[in-house]
Each structure stands twice: as C-alpha cells, then as structure tokens.
Short mmCIF file of C-alpha atoms and ligand atoms in Angstrom, two decimals:
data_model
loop_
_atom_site.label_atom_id
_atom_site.label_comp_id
_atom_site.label_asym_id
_atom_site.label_seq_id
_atom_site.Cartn_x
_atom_site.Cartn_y
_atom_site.Cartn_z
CA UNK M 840 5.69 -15.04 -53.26
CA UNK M 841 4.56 -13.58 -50.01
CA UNK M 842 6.44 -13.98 -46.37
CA UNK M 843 4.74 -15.56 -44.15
CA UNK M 844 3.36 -13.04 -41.11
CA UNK M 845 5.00 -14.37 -37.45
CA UNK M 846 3.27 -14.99 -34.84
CA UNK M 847 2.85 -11.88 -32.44
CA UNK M 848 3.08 -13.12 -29.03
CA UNK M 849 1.66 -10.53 -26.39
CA UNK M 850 3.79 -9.70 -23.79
CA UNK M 851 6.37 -12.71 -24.59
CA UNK M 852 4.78 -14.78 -22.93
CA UNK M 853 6.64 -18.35 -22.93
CA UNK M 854 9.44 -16.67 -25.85
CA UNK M 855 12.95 -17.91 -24.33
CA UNK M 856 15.17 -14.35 -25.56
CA UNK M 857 18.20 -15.43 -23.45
CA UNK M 858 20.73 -18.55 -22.00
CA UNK M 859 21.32 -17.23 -18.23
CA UNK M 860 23.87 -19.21 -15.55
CA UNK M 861 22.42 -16.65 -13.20
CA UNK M 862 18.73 -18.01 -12.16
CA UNK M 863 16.30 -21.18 -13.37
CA UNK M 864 12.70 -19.86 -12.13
CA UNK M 865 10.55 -23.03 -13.20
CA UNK M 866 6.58 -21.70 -12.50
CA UNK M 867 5.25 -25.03 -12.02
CA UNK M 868 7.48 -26.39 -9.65
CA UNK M 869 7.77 -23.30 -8.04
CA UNK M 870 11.65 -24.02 -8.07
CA UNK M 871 14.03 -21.19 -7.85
CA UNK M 872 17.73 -21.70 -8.46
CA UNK M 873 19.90 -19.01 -8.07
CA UNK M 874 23.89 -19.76 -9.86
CA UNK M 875 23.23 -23.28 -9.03
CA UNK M 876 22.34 -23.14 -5.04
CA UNK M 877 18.77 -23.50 -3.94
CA UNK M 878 17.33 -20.09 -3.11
CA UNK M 879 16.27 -21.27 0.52
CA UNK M 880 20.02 -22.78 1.07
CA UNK M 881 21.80 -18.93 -0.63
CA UNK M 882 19.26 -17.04 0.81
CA UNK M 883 19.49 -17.46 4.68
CA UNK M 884 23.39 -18.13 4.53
CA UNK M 885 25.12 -15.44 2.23
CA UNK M 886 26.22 -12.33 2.81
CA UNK M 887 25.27 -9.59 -0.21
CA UNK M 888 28.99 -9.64 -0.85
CA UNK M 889 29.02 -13.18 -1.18
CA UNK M 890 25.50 -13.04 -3.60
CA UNK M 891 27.22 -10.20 -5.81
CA UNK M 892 30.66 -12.06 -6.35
CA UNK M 893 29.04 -15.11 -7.12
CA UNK M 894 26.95 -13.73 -9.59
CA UNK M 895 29.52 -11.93 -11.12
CA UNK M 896 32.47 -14.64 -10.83
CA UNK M 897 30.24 -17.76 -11.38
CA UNK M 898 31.93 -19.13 -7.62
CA UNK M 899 31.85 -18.61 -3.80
CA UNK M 900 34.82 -16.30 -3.13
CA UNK M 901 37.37 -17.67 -0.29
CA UNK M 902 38.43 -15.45 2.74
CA UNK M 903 40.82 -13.01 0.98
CA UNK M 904 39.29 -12.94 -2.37
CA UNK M 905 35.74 -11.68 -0.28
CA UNK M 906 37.80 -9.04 1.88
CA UNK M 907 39.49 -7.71 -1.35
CA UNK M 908 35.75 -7.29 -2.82
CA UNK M 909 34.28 -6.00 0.20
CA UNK M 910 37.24 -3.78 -0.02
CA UNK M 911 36.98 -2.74 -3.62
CA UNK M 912 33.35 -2.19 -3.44
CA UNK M 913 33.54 -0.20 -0.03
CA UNK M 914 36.33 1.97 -2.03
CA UNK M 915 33.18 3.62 -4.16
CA UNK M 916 31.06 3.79 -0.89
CA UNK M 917 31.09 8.14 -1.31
CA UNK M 918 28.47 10.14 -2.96
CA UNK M 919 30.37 12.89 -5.41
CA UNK M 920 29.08 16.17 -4.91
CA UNK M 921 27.05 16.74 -8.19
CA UNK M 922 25.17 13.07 -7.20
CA UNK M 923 24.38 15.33 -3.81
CA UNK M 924 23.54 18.47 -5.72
CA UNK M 925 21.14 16.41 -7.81
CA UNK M 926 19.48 14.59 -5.01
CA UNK M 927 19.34 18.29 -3.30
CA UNK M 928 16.97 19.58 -6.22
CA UNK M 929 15.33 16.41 -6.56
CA UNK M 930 13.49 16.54 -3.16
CA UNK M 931 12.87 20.30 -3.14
CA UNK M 932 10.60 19.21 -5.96
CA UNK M 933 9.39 15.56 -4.03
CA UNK M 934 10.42 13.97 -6.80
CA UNK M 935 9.14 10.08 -6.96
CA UNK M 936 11.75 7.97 -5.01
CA UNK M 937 12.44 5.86 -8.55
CA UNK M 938 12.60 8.59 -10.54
CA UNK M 939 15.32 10.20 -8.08
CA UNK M 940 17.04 7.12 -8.01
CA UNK M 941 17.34 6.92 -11.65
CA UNK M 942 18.71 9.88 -12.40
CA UNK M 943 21.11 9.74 -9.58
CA UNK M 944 22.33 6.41 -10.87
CA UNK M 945 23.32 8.27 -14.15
CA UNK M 946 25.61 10.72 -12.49
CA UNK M 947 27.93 7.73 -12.12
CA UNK M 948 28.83 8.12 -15.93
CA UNK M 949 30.24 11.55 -14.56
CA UNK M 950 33.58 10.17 -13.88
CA UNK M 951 36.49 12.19 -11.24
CA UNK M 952 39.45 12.67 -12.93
CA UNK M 953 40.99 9.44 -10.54
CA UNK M 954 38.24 7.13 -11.65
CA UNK M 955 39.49 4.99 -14.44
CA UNK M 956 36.12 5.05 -17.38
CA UNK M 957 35.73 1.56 -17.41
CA UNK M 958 32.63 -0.77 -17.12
CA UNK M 959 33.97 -2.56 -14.13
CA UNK M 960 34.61 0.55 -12.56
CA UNK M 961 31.06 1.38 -13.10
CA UNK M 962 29.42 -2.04 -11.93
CA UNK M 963 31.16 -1.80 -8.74
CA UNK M 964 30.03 2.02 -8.36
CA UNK M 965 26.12 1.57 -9.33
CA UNK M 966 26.58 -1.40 -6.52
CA UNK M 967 28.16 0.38 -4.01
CA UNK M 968 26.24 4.15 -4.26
CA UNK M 969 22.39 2.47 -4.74
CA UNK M 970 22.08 2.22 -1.05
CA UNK M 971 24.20 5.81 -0.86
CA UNK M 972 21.69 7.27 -3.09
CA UNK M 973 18.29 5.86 -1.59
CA UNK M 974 19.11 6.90 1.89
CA UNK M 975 20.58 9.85 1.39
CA UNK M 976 17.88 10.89 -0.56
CA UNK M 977 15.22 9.82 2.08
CA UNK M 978 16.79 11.65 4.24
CA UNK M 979 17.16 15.07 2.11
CA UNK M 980 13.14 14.49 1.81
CA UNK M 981 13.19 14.61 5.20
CA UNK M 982 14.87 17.69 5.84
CA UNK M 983 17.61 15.79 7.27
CA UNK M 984 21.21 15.90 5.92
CA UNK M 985 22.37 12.67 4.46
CA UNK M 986 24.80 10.71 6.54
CA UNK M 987 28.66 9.85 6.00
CA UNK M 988 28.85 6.24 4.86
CA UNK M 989 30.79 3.20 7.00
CA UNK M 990 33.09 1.39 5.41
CA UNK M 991 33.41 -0.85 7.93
CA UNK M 992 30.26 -1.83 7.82
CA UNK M 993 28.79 -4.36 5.44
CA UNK M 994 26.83 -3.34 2.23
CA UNK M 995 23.28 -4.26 3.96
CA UNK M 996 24.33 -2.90 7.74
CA UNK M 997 25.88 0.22 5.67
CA UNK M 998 22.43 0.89 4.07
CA UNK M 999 20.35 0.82 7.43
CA UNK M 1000 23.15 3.10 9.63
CA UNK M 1001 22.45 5.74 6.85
CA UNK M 1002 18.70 5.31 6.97
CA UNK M 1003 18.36 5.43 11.02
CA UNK M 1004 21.73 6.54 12.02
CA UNK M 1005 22.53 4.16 14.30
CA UNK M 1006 24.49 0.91 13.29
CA UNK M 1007 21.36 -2.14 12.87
CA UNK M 1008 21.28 -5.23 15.27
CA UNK M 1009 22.48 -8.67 14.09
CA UNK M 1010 19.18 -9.95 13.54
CA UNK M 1011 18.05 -6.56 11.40
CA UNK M 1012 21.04 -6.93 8.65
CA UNK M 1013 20.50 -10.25 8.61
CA UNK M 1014 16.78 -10.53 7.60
CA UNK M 1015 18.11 -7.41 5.17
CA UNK M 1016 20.55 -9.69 3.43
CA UNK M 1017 18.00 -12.72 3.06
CA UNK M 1018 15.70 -10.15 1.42
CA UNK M 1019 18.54 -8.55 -0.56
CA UNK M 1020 19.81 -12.24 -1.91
CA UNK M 1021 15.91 -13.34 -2.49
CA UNK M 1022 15.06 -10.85 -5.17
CA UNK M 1023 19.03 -10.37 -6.56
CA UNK M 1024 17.97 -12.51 -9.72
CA UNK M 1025 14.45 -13.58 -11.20
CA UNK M 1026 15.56 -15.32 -15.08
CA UNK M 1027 14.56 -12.53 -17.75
CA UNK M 1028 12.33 -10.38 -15.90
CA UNK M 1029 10.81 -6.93 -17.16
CA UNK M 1030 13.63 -4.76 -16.12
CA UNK M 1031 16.49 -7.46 -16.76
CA UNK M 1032 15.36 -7.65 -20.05
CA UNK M 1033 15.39 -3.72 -20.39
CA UNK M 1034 18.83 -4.07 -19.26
CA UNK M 1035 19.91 -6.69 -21.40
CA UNK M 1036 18.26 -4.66 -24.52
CA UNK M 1037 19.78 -1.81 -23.87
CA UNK M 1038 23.44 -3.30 -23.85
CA UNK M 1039 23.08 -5.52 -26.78
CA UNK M 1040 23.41 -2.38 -28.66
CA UNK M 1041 27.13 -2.07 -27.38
CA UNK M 1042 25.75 0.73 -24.98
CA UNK M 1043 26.81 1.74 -21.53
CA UNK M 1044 26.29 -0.40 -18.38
CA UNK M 1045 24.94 3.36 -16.51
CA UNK M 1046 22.86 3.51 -19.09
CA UNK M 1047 21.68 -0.23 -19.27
CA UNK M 1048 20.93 -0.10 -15.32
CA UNK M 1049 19.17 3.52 -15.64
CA UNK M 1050 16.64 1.97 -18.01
CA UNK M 1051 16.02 -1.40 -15.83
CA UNK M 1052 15.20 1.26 -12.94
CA UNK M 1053 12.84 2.74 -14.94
CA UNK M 1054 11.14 -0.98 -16.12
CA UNK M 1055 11.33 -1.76 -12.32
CA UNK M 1056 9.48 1.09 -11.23
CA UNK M 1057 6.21 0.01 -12.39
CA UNK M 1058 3.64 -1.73 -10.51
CA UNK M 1059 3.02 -4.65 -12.39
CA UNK M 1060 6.63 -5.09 -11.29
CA UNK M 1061 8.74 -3.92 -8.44
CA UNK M 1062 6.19 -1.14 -7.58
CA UNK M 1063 3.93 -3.46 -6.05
CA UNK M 1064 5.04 -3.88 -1.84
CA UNK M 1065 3.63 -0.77 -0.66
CA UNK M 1066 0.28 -0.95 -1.98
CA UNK M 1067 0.01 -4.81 -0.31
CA UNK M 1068 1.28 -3.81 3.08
CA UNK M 1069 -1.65 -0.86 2.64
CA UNK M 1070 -4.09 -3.36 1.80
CA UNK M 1071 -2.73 -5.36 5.13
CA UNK M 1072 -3.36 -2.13 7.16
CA UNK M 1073 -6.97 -1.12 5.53
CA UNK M 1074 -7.54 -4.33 6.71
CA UNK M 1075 -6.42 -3.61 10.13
CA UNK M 1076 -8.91 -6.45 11.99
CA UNK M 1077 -8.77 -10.23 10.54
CA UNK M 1078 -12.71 -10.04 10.71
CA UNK M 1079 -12.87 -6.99 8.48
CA UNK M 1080 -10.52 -9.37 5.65
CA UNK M 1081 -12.89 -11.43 3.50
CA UNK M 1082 -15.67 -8.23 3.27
CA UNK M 1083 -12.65 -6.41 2.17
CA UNK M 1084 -11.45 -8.47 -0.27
CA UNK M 1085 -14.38 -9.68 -1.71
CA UNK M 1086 -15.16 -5.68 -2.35
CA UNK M 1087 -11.98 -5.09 -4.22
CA UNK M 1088 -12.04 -8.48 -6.82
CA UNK M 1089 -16.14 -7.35 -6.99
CA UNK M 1090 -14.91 -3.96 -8.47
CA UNK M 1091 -12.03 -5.92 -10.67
CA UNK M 1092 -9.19 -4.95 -9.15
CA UNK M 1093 -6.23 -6.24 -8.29
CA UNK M 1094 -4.78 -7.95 -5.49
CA UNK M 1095 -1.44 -6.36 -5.03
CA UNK M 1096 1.27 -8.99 -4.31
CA UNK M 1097 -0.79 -11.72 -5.45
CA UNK M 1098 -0.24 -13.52 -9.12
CA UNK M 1099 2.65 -14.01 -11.12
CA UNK M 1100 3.21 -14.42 -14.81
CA UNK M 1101 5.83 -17.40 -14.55
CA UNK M 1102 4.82 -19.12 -10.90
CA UNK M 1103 1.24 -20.41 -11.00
CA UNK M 1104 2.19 -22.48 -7.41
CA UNK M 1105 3.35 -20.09 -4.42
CA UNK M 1106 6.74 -17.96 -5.25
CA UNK M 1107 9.45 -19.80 -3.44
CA UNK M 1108 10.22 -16.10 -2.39
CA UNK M 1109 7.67 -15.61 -0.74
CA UNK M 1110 8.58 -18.95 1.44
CA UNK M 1111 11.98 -17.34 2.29
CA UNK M 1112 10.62 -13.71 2.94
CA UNK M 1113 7.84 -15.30 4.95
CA UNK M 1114 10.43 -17.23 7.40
CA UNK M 1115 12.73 -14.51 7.66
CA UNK M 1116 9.80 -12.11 8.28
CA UNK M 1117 8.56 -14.33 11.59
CA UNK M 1118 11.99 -14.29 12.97
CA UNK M 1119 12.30 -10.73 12.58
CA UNK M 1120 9.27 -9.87 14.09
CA UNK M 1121 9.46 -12.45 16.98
CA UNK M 1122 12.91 -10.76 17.69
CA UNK M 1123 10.97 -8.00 18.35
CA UNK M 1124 8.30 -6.44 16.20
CA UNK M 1125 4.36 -6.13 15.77
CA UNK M 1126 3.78 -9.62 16.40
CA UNK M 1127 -0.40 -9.03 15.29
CA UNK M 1128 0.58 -7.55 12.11
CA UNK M 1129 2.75 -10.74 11.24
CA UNK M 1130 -0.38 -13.29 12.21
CA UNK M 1131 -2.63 -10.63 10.08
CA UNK M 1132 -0.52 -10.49 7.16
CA UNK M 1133 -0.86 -14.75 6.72
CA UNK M 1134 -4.83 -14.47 7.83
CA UNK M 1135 -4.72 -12.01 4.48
CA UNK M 1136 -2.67 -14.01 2.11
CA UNK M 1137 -5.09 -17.04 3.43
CA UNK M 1138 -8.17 -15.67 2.66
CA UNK M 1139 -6.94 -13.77 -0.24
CA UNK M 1140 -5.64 -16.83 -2.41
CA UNK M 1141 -9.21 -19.00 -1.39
CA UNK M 1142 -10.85 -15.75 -3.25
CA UNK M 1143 -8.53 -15.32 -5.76
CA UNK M 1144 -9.64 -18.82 -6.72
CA UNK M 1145 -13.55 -18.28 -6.87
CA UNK M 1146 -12.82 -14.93 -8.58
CA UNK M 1147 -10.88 -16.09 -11.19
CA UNK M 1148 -10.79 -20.54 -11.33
CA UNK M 1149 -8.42 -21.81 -12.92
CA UNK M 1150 -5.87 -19.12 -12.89
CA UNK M 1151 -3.92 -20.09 -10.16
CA UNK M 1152 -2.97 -16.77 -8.62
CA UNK M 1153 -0.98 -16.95 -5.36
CA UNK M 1154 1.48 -15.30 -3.33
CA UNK M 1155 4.29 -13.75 -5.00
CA UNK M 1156 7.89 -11.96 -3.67
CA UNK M 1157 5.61 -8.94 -2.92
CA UNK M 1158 3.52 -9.56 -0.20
CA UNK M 1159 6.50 -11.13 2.02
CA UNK M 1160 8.76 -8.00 0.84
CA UNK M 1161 6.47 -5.93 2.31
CA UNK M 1162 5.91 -7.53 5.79
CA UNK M 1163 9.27 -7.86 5.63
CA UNK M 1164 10.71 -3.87 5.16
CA UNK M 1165 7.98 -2.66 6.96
CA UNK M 1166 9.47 -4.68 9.89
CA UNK M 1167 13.10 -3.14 9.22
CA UNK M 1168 11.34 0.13 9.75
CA UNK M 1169 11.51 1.05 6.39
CA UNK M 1170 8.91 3.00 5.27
CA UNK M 1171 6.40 2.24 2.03
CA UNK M 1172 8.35 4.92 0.04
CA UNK M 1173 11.47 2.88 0.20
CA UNK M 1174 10.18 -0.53 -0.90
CA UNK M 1175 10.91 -0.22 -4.43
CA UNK M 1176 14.35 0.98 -4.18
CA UNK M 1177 15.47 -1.11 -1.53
CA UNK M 1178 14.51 -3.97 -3.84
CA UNK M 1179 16.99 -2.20 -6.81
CA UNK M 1180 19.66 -1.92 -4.46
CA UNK M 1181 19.14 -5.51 -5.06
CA UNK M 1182 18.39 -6.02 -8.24
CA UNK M 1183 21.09 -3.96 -9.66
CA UNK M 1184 23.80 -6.76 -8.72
CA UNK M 1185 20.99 -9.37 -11.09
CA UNK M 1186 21.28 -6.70 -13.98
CA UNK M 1187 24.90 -6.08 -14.11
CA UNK M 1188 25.46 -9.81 -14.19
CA UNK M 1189 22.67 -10.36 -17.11
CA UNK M 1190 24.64 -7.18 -18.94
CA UNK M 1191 27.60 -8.93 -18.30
CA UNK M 1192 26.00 -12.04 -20.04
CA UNK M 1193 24.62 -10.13 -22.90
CA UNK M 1194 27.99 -8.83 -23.57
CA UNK M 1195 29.73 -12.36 -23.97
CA UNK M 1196 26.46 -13.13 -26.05
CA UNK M 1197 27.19 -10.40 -28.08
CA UNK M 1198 24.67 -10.37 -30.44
CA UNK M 1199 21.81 -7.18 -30.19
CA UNK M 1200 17.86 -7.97 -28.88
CA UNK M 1201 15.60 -6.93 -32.05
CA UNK M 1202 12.63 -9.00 -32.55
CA UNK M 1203 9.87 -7.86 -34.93
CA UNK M 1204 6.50 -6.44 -34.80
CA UNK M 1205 3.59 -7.01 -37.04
CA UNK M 1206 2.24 -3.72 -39.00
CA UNK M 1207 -1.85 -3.14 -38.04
CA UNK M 1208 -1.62 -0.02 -39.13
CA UNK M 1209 -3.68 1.50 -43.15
CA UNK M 1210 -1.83 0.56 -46.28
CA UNK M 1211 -2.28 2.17 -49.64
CA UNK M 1212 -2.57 5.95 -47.75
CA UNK M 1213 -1.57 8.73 -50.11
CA UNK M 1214 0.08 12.58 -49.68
CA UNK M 1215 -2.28 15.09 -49.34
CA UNK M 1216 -0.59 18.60 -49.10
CA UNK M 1217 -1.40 20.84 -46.30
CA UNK M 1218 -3.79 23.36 -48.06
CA UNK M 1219 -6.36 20.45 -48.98
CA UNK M 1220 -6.42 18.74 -45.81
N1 LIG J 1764 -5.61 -9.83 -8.46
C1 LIG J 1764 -6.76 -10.09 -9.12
N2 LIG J 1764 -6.81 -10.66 -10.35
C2 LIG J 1764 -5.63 -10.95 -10.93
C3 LIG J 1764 -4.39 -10.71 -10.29
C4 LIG J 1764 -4.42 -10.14 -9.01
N3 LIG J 1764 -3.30 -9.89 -8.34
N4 LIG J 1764 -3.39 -11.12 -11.11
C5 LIG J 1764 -3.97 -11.59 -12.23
N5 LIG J 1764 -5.32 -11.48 -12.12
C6 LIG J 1764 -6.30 -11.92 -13.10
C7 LIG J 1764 -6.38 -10.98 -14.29
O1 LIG J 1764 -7.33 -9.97 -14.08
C8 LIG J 1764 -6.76 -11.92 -15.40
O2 LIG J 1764 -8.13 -12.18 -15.27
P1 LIG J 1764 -9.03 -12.44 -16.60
O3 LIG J 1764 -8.41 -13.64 -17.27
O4 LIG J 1764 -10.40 -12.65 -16.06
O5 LIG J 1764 -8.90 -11.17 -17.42
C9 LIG J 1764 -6.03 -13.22 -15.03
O6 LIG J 1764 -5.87 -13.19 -13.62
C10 LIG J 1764 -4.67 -13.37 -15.69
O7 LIG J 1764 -3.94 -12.18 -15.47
P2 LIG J 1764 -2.84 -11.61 -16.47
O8 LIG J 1764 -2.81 -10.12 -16.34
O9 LIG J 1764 -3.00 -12.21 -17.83
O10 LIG J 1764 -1.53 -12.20 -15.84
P3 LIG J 1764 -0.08 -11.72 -16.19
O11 LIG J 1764 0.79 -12.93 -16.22
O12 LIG J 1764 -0.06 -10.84 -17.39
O13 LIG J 1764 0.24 -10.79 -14.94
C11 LIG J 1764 0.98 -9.89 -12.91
C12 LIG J 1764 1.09 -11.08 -13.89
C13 LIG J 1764 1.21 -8.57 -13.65
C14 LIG J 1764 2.03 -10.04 -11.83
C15 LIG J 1764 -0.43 -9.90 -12.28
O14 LIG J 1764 -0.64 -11.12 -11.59
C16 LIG J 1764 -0.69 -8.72 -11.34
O15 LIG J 1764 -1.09 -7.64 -11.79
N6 LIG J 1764 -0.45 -8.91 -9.99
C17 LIG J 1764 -0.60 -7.81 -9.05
C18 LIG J 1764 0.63 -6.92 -9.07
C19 LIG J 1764 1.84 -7.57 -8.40
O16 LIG J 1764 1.74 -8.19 -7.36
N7 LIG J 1764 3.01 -7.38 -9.05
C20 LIG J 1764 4.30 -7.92 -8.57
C21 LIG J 1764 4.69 -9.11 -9.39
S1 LIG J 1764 6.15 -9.88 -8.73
C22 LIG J 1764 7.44 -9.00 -9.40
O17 LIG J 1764 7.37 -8.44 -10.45
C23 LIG J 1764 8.69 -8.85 -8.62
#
C-alpha cells in the first residue's frame, strides 16, 4: 500500500496554520479588523498603550487599569549596561540596523538579579526597550551618546525625544501612534508566523521575537519603506514619473510598496497612513513631496496593471509608511525598526495565542531529492 504524496503548496499560500482574535485581514474586501474594531476607527483614536493592552487583554483598559500599564511598562523603560555595551560594538562595526536590533533584543534574556525570569516580565521588557534600543543605537551610529529615557512621556513621544532630543509636538506623536497601531497586527504574516513557530516548541518568548525580527527584516516584508520613498525621490519631478516607471517594470523589477500577497484591492493601511500622512505634512512639512508621493502611487498602479493584467497589484502599508516616517524626520535607516517597535506588541500577542493553542507548528515537506544512492568510501570517490 503506498501513502498518498500531499500536496506541496509554495509559500502557503491560502493554508489557514492558525485561529487568531487578534486581526481578520480579508484581501478582497480589503477589510482589516484589528481585536474586533475597524482599523480606521483603532487607528486614529488609540494610544499604543491602549493598542498593546488590548491585544494582550482581549479589552479596552479603563483609567486606572491604563495608568497601571503605562506604569508597568515605563518601569522597564532603561537600557542595562551590557544591552549598551552591545549596541557600542555594534556600530563601531555599522552593523545593519535589524541585525543590531536583533541581537539587542536577546540581551533581554540576560536577566538583573531584581528581574523576576518570567515571560510576562519579558513581553513587557521587549515592548518597552524596542524604541530604547533603535534610538539609542541611531544615535551611537551617529557618534552621539544615546539619551536617558522619559518616563513621563508616552511610549510613541518617548521614542521620538530619544531620536531628536527634544520632546515631539502633539500632532508628531500622534501621526506616530496611528502608524504604530496600523501595522501592530497583520493575521499570520511572515514574521508572526516565525514567532508563532518558534514558541510552539515550548521555547522562549526572547527567542520567539528575535527570530520574527529576523523574518521581518527582509524586503519582501518589512524591509520594503525605504527603497519606495527612494523611488519617490529618484523621481523627484511628477513629469519624470511614468518614464521612470515604465523603465523599472521594462527591466522586471519591482515596484517597492506596491502588491500584496493577501490584498488584491488597496491595503486599508495604506488608507489610514495616507490620511494621517496629509495631516502631518499640512501641519507643517514638504507639502510637494506629499502631492508627488499620490502622482506616484497613481501612475504606478495604472502600470502595474498593463505590466502585469490581471494581477491586481496596488498600494500596500509600505508606500504610506514611508511618506509617513520620512515626515516624522525619521530617516530611511529607521523604517524597518520603527515598524518592529510595532510589530513586537502583534507577536507577543500571537505567542501568547500559540501558547494557549499549545500544540507545536510542523507541517511536512515532500522529498525531490535521488533515491536508491549507495556508500562509496572515500578512497574510490
Ligand atoms: N512590482 C512589480 N511586479 C510585481 C510586484 C511589484 N511590486 N509584486 C508582484 N509583482 C508581479 C510578480 O513579478 C509576478 O509576476 P509574474 O506572474 O509575471 O511572474 C506577479 O506580480 C505575482 O507576484 P508574486 O511574487 O507571486 O506575489 P506574492 O504574493 O508572492 O508577493 C509581495 C507579494 C512579496 C509583497 C510582492 O507583491 C512584492 O514583491 N512587492 C514589493 C515588495 C513590497 O512592497 N513588500 C512589502 C509587502 S507589505 C508587508 O509585508 C508589510
């Protein structure tokens, strides 16, 4: 009797490998739900606080339970000194800004004899020390000495002070936390799935977040913001855009920030980012850059279309991401892990998931490989 072969499915496409409470992405409505609210209505309205807890505690905190998480999570708002040290060595060698991130995320499984070694204890740290670790390691690359943290601040006007150094406008942690609650959860994405893998096997939730940084860092996934916003200032003219793109899909490349493996309408994300981008930069900003950035996506999607018919590539989280930042004043280098210090909430709350699920991720592969080989011993190969 043989067994029958299953089917290999490249890339997953369409497998369902999880039940989430988290996020419902449907592609062809281009509907994104995040723990039940629409993303527009959570989006504009919460603060990051409010997005984490919710995630985590499946409801909207009241007054006092939000100041005692604010409070708990500011508590781990402090780099330890061998996180510094590492960060230190890390930029006398220009290490990549994901791959410093990474590795600084894994000194928080060095505990301080005070720190109780429990997972909690860890989600709230890899929270609270992302931003910690992405500024102060932007500004170690700088030559700059990183900054003592606020703790009166919030989480998103905490993370710009230690960028810039001075404490961030109303308007600027604002658009921050719109972006930061967009992108906090996307159903089983590349790196959430990493995450989830990696904790099915009763592993660490350092080590399950250290891997998702890793899936993340790629440009088919989170690596993608800086290379649109380039393509935006290549650009530089609206009459230089259709030449310019035409080039690029002639030569078979990509569009970066364009195309989506779920949404085949627009990303609803790319709705949010887009509003919250034209308020930030009619609060004060580079007004032609804005109007550029939609003459782009414009022409870009009618091409996309005669390129490739029938594939229905459009805008995605990216291109808005990066209009977005780059209005913040964050530079291309900090795109990708400004959108962890996201995204990091999204994984801890699928590894929480995976936990109750309790049950480890190993699907199968189908052997291509020769059959029937024999030993040959060294002397007569
Ligand atoms: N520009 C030009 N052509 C594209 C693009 C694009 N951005 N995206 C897909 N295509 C083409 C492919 O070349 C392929 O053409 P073919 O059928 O003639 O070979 C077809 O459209 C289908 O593409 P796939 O690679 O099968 O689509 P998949 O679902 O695997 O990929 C992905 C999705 C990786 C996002 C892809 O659209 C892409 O590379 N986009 C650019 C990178 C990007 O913006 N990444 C961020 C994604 S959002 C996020 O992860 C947070």
């Amino acid at each position: 009797m043989t067994t029958a072969t299953p089917d290999y499915i490249p890339g997953l496409q369409g497998v369902v490998a999880a039940e989430t409470r988290l996020s419902s992405v449907d592609g062809q409505l281009g509907e994104l739900i995040i723990a039940g609210f629409p993303l527009e209505e959570i989006a504009e309205n919460a603060t990051f606080e409010e997005m984490t807890y919710l995630l985590w505690y499946d409801t909207l905190p009241d007054r006092q339970q939000l100041a005692d998480f604010r409070a708990r999570l500011a508590a781990y708002r402090a780099l330890p000194g061998h996180t510094l040290d590492l960060l230190r060595a890390a930029a006398e060698q220009q290490a990549d800004f994901m791959d410093a991130l990474r590795m600084a995320a894994s000194t928080i499984s060095l505990r301080t004899p005070d720190e109780p070694d429990d997972e909690y204890r860890d989600a709230l740290a890899l929270v609270a020390r992302f931003p910690l670790i992405v500024a102060a390691y932007w500004r170690l690359v700088n030559k700059q000495e990183p900054l003592p943290p606020r703790t009166d601040l919030s989480h998103a006007a905490n993370y710009l002070y230690l960028l810039n150094g001075t404490e961030p406008g109303v308007e600027q942690t604002r658009a921050l936390e719109t972006y930061l609650n967009t992108v906090v959860d996307h159903g089983l994405n590349a790196s959430t799935f990493t995450a989830r893998v990696i904790i099915s096997t009763q592993s660490d939730m350092v080590s399950a977040v250290a891997g998702a940084v890793g899936a993340l860092k790629g440009p088919l996934h989170g690596g993608a913001p800086g290379p649109a916003l380039d393509m935006v200032f290549e650009i530089g003219d609206a009459a230089n855009t259709e030449p310019y793109i035409r080039a690029k899909l002639e030569r078979g490349e990509r569009l970066m920030g364009f195309g989506h493996r779920v949404y085949k309408v627009r990303d609803p994300r790319a709705d949010v980012l887009g509003r919250a981008a034209e308020i930030l930069y009619q609060t004060g900003g580079d007004s032609k850059l804005y109007a550029l950035a939609r003459h782009v996506e414009q022409v870009a999607v009618a091409l996309l279309e005669e390129y490739k018919p029938g594939r229905n590539l459009q805008t995605n989280v990216e291109f808005y991401t990066a209009l977005l930042l780059h209005g913040l004043g964050l530079p291309t280098a900090l795109f990708s892990p400004t959108f962890a210090i996201s995204r990091v909430v999204g994984w801890i709350a699928h590894a929480f998931e995976q936990q109750a699920a309790g049950r480890i991720i190993r699907p199968q592969s189908v052997y291509t490989g020769t059959r029937n080989r024999r030993w040959v011993p060294l002397e007569r190969r």
